[in-house]
Coordinates of C-alpha atoms in Angstrom, one line a residue:
Chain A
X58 CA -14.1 23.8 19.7
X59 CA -14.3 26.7 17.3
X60 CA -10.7 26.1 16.3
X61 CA -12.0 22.3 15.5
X62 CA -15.4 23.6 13.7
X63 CA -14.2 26.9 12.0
X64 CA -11.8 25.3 9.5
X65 CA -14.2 23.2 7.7
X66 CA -15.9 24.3 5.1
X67 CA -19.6 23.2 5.1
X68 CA -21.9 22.4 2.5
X69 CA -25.1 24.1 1.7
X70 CA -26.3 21.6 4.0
X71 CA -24.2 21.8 6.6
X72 CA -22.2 18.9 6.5
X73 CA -18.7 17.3 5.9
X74 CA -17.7 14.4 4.0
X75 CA -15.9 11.7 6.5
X76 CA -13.8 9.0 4.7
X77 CA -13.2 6.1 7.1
X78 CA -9.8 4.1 7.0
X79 CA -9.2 1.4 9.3
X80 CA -6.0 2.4 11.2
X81 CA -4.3 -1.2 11.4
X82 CA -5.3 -1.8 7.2
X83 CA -5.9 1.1 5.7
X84 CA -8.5 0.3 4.3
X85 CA -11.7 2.7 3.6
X86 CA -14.8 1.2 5.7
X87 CA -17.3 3.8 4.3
X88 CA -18.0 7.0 3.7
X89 CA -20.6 9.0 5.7
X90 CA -21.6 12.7 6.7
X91 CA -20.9 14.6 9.8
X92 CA -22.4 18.3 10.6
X93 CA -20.6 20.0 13.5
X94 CA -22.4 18.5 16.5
X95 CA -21.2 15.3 15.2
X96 CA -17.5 16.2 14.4
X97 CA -17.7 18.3 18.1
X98 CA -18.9 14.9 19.2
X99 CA -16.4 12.8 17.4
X100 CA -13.4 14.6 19.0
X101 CA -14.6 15.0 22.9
X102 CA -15.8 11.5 23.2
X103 CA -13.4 9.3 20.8
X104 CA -15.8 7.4 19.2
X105 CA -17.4 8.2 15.7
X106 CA -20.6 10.1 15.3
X107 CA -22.2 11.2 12.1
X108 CA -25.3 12.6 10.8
X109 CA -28.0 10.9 9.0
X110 CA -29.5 12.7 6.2
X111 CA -32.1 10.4 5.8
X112 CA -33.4 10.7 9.3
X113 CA -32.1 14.0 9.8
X114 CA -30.1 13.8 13.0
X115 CA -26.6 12.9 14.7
X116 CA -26.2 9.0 15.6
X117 CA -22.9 7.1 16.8
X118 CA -21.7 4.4 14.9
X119 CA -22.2 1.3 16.4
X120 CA -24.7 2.3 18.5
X121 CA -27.3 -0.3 18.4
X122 CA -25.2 -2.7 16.3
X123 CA -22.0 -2.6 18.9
X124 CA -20.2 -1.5 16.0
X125 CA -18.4 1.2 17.2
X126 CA -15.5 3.2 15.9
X127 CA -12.7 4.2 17.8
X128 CA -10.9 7.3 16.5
X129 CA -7.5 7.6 16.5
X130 CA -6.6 10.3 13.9
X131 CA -8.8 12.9 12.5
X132 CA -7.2 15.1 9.3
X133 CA -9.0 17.4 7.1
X134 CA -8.3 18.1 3.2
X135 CA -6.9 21.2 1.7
X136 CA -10.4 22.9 1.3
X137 CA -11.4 21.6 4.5
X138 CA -15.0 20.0 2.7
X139 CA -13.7 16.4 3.6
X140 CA -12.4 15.0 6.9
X141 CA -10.0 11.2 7.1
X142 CA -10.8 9.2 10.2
X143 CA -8.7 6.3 11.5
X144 CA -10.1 4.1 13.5
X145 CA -10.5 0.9 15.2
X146 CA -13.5 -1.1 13.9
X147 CA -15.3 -2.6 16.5
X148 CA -16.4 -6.4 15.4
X149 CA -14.4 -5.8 12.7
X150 CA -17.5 -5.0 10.6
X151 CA -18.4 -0.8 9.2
X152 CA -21.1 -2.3 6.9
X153 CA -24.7 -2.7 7.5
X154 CA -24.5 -5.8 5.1
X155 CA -22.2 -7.3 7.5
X156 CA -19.0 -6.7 5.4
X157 CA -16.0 -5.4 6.8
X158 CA -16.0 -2.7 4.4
X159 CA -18.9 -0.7 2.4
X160 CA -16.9 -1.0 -0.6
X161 CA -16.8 -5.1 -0.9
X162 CA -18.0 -4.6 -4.7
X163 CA -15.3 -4.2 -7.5
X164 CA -15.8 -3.2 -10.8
X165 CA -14.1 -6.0 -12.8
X166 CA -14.7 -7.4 -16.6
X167 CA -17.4 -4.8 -17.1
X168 CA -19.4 -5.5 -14.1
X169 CA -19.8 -4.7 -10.5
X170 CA -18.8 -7.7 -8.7
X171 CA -19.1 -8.4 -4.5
X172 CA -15.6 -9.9 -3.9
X173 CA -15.7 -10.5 -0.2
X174 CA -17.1 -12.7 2.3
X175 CA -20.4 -11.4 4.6
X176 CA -18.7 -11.6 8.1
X177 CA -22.1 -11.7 9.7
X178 CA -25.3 -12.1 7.9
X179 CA -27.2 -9.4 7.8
X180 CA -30.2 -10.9 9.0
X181 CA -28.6 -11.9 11.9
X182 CA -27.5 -8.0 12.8
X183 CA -30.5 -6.8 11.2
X184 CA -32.5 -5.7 14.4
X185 CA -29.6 -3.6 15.7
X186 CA -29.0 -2.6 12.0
X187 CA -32.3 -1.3 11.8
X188 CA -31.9 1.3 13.9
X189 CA -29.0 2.5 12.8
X190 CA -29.9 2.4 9.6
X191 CA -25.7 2.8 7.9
X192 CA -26.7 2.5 4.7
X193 CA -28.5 5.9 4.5
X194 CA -25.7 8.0 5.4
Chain B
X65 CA -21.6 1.0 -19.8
X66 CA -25.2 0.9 -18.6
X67 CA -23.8 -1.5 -15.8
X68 CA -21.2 0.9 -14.4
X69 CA -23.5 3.5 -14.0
X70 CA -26.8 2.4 -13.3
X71 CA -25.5 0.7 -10.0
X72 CA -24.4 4.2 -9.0
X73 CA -27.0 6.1 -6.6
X74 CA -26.5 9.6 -8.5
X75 CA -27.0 11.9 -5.8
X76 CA -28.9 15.4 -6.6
X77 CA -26.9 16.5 -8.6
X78 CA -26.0 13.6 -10.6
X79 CA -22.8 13.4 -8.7
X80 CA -21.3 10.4 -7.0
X81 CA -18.3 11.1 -4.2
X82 CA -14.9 10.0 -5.2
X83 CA -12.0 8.8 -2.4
X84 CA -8.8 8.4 -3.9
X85 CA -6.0 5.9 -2.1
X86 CA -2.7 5.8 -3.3
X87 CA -2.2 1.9 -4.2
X88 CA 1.3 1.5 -2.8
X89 CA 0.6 3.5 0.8
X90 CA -3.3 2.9 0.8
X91 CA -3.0 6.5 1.8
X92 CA -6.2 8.5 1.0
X93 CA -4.8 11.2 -1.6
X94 CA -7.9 13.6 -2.1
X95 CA -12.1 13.4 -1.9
X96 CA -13.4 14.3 -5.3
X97 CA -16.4 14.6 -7.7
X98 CA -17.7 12.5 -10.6
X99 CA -20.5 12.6 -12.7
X100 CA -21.8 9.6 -15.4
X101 CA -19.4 10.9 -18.2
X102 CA -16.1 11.2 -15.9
X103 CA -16.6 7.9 -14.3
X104 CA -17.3 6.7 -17.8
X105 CA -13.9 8.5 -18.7
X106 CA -12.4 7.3 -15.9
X107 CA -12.9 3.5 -17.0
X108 CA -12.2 3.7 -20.8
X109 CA -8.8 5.5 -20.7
X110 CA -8.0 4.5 -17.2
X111 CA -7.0 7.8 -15.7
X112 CA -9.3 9.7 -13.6
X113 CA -11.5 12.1 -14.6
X114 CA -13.8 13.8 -12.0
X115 CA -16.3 16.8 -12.1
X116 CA -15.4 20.0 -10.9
X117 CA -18.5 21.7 -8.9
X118 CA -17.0 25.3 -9.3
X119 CA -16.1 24.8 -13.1
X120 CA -19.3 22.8 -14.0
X121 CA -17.5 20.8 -16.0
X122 CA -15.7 17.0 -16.4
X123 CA -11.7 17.5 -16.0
X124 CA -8.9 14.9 -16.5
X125 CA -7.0 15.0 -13.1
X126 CA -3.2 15.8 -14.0
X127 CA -4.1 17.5 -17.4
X128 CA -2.5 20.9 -16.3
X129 CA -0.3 19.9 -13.9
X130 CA 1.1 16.0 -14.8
X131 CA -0.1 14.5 -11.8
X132 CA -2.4 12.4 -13.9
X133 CA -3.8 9.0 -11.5
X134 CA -3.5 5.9 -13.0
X135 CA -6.4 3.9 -12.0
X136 CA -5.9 0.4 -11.0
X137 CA -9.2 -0.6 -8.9
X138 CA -12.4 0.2 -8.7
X139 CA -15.5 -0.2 -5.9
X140 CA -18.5 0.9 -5.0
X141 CA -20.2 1.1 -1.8
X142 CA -23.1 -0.8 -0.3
X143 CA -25.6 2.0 -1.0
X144 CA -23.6 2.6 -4.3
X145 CA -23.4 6.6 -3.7
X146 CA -19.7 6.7 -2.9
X147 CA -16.5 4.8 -5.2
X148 CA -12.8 3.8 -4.0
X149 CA -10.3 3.8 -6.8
X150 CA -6.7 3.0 -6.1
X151 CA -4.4 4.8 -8.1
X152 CA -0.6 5.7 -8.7
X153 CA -0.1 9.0 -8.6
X154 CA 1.6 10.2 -11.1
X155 CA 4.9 13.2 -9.8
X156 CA 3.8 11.9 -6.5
X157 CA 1.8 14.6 -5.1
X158 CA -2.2 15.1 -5.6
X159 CA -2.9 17.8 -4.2
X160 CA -2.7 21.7 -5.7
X161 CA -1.2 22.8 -2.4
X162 CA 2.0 20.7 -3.5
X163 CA 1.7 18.2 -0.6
X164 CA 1.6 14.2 -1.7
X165 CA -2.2 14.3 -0.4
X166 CA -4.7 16.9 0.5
X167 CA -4.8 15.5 3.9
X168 CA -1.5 17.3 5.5
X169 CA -3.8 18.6 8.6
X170 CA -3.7 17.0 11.5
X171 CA -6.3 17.6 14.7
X172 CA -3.8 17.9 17.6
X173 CA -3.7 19.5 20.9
X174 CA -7.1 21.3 20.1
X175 CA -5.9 22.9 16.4
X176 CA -5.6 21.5 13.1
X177 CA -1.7 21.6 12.2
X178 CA -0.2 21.4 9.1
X179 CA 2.2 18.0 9.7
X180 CA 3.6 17.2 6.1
X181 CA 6.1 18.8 3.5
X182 CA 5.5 20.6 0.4
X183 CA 6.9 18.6 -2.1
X184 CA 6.9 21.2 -4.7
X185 CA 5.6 24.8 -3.6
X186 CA 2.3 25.5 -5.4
X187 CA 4.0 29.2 -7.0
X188 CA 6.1 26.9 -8.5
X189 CA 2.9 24.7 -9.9
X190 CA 0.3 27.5 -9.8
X191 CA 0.6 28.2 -13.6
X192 CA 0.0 24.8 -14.5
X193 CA -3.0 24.2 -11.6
X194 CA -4.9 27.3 -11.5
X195 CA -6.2 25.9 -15.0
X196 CA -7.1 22.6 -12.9
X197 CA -8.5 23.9 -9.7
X198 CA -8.7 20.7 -7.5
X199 CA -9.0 23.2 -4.0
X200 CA -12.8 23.5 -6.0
X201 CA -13.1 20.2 -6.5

């Protein structure tokens, strides 16, 4: 795994920015953090794992919410401080809010505006969400 | 502009983390920084304008080298410390390497490998980027 871990640069804190595409859209899910343990993670079991710098430790995604992601491409930038995941989005929702994507808001005629539907209210996942607490990372 | 930029959670250096998706591919082109004056920048002229962390100092992307981004949407995250903005980019490549993005490495049979052509070899564009340094940024 040093091959894996040796070619990114780290920040003063150890970590990596991971963008998050969807693989079948495209789309970015979210952005989160992973230090190595969670990129060493990421690549030997398949599924997404990141590190919380709120909580200070390495959590999969999905892991109490069910939203997992499965990872099917992993590439890393020219200066190797930023990583691209595609993956498969479990229940079709990345976002703790219960969007399909963090970035549902779009700045449009001077404002920020949320221009897509809650899949699953986020009272409803908020129990699992809790936990996992996405909106931190 | 109090609108665009007070939704933004700052981070500690008063930085926000910038992914960059070609609008035609949805391909993610580069991971960037901005601060309140070049996301300001970015949505008056609508070009983007990030921060470089090496330079300490706002730059126009594509001011050296051409490869300017036109700017054609903008979102935020749920937790508002990360933005999306689709862009065409201009010459077609966006990175200072000379590839089309900065992600050309691919993790693949235990090593990341370079899978994607040099559209223009960076000696050839090295005048024009070493003023812009996006490998910094």
């Amino acid at each position: 795994m040093n091959t894996l871990l040796n070619a990114v640069k780290w920040d003063e804190h150890g970590l990596v920015c991971a963008v998050v595409q969807d693989r079948h859209t495209l789309r970015v899910l979210m952005v989160a953090w992973m230090n190595a343990q969670a990129l060493h993670q990421t690549v030997t079991t398949g599924f997404a794992h990141y590190y919380s710098r709120s909580r200070q430790q390495q959590w999969m995604k999905g892991e109490q919410s069910g939203h997992k992601q499965k990872v099917y491409e992993l590439r890393l930038d020219c200066d190797g401080d930023a990583v691209v995941l595609l993956v498969e989005q479990c229940g079709g929702i990345a976002c703790h809010t219960g969007h399909a994507s963090c970035f549902f808001r779009l700045y449009q005629n001077g404002s920020w505006q949320s221009v897509e539907p809650v899949i699953k209210a986020e009272n409803e996942i908020y129990i699992r969400f809790a936990q996992e607490q996405t909106h931190d990372d």
